[in-house]
XYZ file of N, CA, C and O in Angstrom:
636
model
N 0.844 -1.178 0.000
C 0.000 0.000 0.000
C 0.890 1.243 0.000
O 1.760 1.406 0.856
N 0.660 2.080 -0.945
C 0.928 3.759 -1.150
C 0.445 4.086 -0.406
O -0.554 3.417 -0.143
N 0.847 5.899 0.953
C 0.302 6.799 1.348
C 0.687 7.691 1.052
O 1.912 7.677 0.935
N 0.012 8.974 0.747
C 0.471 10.345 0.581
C -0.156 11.156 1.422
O -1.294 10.854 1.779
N 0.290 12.010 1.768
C -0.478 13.304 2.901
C -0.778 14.687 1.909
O -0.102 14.763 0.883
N -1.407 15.377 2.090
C -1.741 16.641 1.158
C -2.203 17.716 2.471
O -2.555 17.365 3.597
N -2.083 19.075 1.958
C -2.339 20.394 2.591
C -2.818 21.101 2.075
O -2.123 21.810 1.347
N -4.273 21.339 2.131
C -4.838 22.636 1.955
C -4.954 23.626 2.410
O -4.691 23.963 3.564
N -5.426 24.323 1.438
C -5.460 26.177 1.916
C -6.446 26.954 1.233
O -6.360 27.066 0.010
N -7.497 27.577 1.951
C -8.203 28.877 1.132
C -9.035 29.588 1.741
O -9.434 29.207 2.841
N -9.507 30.804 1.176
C -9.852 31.820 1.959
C -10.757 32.737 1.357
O -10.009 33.220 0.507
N -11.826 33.299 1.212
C -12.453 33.840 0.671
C -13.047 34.963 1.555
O -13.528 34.864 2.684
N -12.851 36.406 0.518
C -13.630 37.159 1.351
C -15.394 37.255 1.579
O -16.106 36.992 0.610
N -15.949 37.597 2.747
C -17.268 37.584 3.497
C -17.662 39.121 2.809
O -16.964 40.132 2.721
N -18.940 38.886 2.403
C -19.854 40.162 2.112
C -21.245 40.347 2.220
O -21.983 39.535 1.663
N -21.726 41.316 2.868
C -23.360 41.635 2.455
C -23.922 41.049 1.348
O -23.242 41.253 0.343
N -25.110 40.265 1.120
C -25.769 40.274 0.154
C -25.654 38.749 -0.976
O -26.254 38.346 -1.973
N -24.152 38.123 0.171
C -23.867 37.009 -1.008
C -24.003 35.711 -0.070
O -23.585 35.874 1.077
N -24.521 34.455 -0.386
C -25.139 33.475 -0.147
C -23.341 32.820 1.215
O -22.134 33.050 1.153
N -24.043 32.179 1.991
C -22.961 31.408 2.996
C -23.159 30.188 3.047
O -23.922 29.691 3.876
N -22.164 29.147 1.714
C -22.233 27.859 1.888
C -20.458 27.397 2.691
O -19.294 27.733 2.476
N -20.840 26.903 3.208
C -19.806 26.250 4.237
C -19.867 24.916 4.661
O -20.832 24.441 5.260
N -18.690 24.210 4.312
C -19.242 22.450 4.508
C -19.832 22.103 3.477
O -19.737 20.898 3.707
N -20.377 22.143 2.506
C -21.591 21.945 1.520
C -23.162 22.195 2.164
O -24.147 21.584 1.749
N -23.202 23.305 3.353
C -24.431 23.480 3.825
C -24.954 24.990 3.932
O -24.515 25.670 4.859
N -25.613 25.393 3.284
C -25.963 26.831 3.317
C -26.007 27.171 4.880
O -26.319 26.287 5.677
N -25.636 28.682 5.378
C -25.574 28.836 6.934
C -26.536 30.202 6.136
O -26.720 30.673 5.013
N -26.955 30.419 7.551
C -27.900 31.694 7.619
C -27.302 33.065 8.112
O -27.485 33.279 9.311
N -26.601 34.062 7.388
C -25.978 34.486 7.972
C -25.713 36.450 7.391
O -24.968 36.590 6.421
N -26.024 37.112 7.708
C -25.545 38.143 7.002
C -24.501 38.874 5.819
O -24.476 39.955 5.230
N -23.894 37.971 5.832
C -22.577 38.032 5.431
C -22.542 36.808 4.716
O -23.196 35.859 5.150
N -21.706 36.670 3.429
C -21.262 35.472 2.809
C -19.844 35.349 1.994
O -18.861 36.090 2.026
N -20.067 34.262 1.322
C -18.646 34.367 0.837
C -18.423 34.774 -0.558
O -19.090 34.141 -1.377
N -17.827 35.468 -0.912
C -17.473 36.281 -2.512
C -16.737 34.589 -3.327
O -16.090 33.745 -2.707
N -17.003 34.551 -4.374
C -16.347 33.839 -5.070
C -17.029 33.309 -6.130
O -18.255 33.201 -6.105
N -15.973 32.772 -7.591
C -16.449 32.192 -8.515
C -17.580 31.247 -8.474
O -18.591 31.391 -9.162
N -17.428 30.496 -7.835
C -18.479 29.678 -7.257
C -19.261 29.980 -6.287
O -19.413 31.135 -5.889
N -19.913 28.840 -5.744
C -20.650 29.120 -4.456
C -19.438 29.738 -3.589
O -20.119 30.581 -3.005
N -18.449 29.888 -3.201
C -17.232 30.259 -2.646
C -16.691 29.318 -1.437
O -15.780 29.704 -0.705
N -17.327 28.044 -1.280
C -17.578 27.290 0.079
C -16.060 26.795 0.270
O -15.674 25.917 -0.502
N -15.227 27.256 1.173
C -13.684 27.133 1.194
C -13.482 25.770 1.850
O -12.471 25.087 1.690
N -14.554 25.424 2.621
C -14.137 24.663 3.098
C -13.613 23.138 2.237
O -12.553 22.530 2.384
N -14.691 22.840 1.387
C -14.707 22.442 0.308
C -13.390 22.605 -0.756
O -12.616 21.757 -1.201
N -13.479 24.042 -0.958
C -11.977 24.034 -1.604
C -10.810 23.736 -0.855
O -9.975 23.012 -1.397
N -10.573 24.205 0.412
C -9.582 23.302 0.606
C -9.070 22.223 1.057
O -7.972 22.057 1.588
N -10.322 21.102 0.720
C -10.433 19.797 0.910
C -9.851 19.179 -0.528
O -8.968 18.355 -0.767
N -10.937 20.118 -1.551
C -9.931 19.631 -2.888
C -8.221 19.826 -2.853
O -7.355 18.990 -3.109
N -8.141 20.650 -2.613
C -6.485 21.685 -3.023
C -5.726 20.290 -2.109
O -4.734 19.786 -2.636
N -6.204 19.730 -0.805
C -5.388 18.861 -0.416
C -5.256 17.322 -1.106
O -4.255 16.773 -1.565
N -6.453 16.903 -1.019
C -6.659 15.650 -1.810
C -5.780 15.978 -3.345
O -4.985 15.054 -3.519
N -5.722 16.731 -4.175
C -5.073 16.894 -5.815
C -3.377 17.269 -5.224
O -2.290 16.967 -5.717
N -3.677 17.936 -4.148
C -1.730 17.861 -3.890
C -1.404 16.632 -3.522
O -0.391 16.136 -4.015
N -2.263 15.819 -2.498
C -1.800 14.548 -2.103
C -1.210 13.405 -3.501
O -0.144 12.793 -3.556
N -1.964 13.422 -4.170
C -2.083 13.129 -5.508
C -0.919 13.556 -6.315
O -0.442 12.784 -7.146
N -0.445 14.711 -6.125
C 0.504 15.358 -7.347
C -0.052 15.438 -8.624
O 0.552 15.158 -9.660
N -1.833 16.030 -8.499
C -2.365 16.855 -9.444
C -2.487 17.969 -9.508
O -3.556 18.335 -9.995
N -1.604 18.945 -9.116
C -2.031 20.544 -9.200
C -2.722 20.509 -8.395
O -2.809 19.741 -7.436
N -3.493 21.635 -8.805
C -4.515 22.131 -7.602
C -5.501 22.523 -8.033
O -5.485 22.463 -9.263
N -7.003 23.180 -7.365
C -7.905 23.155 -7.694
C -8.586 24.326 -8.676
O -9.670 24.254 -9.255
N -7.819 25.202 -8.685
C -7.380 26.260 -10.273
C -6.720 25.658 -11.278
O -6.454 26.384 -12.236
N -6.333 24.376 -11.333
C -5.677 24.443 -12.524
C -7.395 23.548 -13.044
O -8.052 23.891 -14.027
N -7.793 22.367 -12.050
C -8.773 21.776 -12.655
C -10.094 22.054 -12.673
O -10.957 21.284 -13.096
N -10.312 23.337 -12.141
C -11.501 24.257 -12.486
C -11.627 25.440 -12.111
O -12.261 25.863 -11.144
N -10.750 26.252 -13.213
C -10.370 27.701 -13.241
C -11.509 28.853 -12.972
O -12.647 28.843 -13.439
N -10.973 29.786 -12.162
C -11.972 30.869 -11.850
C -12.424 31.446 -13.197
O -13.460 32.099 -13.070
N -11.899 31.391 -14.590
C -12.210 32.114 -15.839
C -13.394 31.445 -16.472
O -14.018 31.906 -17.428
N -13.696 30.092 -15.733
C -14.539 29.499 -16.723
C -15.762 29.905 -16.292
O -16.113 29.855 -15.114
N -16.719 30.482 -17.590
C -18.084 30.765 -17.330
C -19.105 29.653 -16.843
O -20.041 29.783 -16.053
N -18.618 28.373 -17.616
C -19.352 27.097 -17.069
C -19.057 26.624 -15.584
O -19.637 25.606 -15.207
N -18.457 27.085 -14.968
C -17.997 26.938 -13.070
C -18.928 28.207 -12.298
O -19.233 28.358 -11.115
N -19.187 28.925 -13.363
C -19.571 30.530 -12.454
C -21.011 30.011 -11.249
O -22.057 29.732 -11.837
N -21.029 29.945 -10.331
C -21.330 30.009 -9.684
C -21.823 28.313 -9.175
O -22.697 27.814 -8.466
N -21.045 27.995 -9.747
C -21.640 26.257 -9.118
C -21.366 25.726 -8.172
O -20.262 26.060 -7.743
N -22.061 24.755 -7.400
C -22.268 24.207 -6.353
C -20.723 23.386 -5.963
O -20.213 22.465 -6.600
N -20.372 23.831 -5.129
C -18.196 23.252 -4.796
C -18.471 22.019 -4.429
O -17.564 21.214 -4.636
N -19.840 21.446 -3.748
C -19.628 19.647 -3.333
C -19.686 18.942 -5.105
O -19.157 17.831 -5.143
N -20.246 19.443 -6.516
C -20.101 19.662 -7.381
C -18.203 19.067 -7.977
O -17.759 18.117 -8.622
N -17.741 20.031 -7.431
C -15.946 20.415 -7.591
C -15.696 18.950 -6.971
O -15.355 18.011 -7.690
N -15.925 18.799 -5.323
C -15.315 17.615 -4.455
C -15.681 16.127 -4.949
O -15.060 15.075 -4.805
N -17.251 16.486 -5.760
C -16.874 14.735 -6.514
C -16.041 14.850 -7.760
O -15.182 13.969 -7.741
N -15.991 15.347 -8.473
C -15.338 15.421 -9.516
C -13.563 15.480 -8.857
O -12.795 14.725 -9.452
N -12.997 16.260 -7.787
C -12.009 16.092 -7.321
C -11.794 14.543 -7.005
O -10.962 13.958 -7.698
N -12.360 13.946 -6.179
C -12.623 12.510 -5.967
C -12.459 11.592 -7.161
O -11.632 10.699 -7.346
N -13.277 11.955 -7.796
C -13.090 11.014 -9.306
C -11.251 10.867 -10.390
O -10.498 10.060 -10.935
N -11.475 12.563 -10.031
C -9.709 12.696 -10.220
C -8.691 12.079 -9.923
O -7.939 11.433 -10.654
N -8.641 12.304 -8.623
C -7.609 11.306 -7.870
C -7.729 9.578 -7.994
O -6.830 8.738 -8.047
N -9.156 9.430 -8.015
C -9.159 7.679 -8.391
C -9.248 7.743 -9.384
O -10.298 7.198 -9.723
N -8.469 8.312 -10.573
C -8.058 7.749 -11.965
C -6.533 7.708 -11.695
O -5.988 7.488 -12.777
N -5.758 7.809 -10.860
C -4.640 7.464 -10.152
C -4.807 6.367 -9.307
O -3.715 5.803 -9.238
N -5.702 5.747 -8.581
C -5.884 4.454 -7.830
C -5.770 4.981 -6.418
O -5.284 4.434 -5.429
N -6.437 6.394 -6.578
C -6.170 6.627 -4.421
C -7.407 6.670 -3.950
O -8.166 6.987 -4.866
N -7.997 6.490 -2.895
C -8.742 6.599 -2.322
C -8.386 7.633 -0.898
O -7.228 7.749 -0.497
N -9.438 8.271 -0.295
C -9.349 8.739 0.920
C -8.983 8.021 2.067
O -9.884 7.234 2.358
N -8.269 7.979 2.646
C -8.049 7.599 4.180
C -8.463 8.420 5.090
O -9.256 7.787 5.787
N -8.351 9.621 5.516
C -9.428 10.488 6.313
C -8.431 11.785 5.614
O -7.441 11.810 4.883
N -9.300 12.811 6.287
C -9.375 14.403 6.078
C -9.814 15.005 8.146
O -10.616 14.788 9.055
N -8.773 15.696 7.858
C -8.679 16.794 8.991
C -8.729 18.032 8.246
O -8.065 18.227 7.227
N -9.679 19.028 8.868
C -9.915 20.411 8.355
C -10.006 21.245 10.041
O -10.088 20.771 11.174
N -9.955 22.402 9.621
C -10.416 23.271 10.852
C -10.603 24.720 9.594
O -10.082 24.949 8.503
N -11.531 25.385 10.382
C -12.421 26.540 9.540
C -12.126 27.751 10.448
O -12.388 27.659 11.647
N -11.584 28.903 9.931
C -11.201 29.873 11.393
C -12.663 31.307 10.953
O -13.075 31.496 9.809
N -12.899 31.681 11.556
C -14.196 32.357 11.503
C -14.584 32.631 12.790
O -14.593 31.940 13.809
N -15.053 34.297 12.452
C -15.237 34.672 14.075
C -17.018 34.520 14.163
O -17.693 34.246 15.155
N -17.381 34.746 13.039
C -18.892 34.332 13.152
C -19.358 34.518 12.163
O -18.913 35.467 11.516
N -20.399 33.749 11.624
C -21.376 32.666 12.932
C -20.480 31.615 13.489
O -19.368 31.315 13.054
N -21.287 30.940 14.803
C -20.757 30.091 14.911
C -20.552 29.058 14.585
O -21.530 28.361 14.856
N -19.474 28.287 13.935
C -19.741 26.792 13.042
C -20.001 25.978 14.047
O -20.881 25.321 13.492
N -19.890 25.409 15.348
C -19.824 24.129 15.813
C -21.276 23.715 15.898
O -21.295 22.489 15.795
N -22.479 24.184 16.038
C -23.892 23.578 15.887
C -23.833 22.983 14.378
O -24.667 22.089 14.240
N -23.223 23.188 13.443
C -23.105 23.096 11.954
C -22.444 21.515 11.702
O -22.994 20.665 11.001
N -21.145 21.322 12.429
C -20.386 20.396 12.254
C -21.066 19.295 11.798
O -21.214 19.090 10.593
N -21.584 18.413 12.829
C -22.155 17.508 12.587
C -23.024 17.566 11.030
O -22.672 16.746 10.182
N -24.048 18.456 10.721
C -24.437 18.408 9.550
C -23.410 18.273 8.029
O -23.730 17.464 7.158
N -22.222 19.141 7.884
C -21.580 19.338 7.275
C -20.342 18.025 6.992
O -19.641 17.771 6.013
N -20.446 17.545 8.000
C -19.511 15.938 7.974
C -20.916 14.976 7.375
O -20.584 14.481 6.297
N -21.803 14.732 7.609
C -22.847 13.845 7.343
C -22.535 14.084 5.582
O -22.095 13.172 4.882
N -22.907 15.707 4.960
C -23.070 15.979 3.530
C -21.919 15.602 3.289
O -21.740 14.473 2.834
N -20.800 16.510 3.550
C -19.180 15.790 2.727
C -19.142 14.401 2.765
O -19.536 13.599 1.919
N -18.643 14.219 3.801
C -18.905 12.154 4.058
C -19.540 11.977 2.828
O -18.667 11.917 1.962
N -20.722 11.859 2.323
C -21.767 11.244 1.443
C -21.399 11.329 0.513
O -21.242 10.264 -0.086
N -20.954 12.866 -0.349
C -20.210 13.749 -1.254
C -18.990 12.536 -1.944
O -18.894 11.914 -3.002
N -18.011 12.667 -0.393
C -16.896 11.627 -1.239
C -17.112 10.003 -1.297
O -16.423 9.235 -1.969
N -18.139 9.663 -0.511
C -18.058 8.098 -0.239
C -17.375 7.758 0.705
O -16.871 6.635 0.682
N -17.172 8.576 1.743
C -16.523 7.715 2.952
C -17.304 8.295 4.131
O -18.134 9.197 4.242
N -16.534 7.152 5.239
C -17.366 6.916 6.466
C -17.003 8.399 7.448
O -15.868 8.862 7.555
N -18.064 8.898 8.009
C -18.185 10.171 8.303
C -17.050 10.124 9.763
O -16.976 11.116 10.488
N -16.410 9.149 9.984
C -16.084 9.248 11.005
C -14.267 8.974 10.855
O -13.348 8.584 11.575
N -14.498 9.515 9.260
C -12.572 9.687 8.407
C -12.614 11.141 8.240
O -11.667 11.593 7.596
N -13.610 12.113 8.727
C -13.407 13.574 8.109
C -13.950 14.209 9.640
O -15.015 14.059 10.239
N -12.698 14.986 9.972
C -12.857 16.003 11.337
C -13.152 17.321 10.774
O -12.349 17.821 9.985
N -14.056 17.834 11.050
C -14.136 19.309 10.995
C -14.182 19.902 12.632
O -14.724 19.662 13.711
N -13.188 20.868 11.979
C -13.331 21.641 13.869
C -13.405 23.203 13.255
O -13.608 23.378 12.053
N -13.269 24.029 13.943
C -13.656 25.283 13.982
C -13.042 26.404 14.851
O -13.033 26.057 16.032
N -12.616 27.421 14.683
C -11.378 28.270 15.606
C -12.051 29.713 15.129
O -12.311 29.967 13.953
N -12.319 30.735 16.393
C -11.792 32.153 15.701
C -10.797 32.546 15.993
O -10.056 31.671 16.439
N -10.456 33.360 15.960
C -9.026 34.500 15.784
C -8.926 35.377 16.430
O -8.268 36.410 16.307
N -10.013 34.794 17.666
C -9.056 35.867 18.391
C -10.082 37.578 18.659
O -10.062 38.320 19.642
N -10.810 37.702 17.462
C -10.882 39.165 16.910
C -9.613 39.405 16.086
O -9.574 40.633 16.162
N -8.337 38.993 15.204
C -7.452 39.693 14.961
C -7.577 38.908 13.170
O -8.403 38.121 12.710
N -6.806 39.323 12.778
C -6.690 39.455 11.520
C -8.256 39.337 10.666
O -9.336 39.392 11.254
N -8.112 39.185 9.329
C -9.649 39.758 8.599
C -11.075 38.429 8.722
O -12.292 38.547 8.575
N -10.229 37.273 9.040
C -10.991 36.222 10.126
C -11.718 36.979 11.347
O -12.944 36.926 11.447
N -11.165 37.472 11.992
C -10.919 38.307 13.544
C -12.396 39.494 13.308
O -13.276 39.827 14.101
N -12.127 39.906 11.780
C -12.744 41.438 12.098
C -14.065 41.085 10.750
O -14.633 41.976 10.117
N -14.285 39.742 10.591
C -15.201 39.545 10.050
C -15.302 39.770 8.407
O -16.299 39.443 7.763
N -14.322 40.272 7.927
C -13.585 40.552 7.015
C -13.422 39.246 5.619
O -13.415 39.384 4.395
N -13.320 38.150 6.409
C -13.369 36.741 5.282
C -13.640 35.570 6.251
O -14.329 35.665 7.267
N -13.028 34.475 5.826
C -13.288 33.253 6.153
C -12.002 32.616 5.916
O -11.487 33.188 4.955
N -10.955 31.324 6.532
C -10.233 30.667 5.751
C -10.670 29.095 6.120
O -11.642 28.967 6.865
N -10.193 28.245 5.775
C -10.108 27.032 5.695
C -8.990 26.200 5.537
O -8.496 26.330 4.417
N -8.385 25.350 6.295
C -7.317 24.602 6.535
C -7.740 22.677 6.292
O -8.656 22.059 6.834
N -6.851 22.225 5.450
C -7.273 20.598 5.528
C -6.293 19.846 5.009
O -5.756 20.169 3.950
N -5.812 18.339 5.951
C -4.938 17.447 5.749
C -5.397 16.719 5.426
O -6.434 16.435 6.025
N -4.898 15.674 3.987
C -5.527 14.363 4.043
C -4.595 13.521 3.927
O -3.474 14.014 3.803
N -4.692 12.096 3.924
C -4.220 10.906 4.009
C -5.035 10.192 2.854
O -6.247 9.981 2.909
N -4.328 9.901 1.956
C -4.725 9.045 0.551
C -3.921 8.176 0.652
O -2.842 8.099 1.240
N -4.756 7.194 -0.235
C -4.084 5.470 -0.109
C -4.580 4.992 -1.376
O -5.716 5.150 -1.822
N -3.363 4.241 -2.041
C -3.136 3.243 -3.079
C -3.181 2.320 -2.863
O -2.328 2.156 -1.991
N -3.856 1.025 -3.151
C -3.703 -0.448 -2.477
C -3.320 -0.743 -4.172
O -3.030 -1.878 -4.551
């Protein structure tokens, strides 16, 4: 058996007026996330880790912010198709660690929902994907409500 580890990263800025998917679960919230897509980071940087684990680029090269056919589509969308990617290489998931830094809302009533959808999303058992949740403190644009980021490790396996 092959293992590889991967690291994600992403961050999107929060605004008046624009929809808040997080996890693959719409949140109710004043504020949302700006982006080509639905903007759901968490999501993206679940891909960005799984395609590095892999040594496929990353998740701009395999679905670029320029394309009009991505403009605004659904990112659990992105994570099967990421999934499918990587098993045309022969990997599968072994688990995913994420943490989401955000000063508000609060994610942890969310968790549980948002592991149930991803889980389902990639085909694995909900109890290979940690989501946790951190603010900042108040300090940087996390801190002052300013954006959102998203952090995630995975563990892929070749048999």
């Amino acid at each position: 058996m092959k293992i590889r580890v991967g690291f994600g990263y992403d961050v999107h800025q929060l605004a008046e007026g624009e929809s808040f998917w997080l996890g693959g679960i719409k949140l109710d919230h004043y504020k949302g996330s700006v982006g080509h897509s639905d903007g759901d980071v968490l999501i993206h940087a679940i891909c960005d880790a799984l395609l590095g684990a892999a040594n496929m680029r990353d998740i701009g090269y395999h679905f670029p912010d320029t394309s009009a056919e991505l403009k605004g589509i659904d990112s659990k969308i992105l994570l099967k198709k990421t999934v499918e990617i990587i098993a045309t290489k022969g990997f599968t998931i072994g688990n995913i660690d994420s943490t989401i830094a955000l000063q508000k809302p609060k994610i942890n009533p969310h968790i549980p929902s948002m592991q149930k959808t991803l889980a389902n999303v990639m085909g694995i058992d909900i109890e290979d994907l940690a989501i946790k949740a951190t603010t900042t403190e108040k300090l940087g644009f996390e801190g002052t409500e300013d954006g959102v980021s998203a952090y995630a490790t995975v563990l892929i396996e070749k048999i």
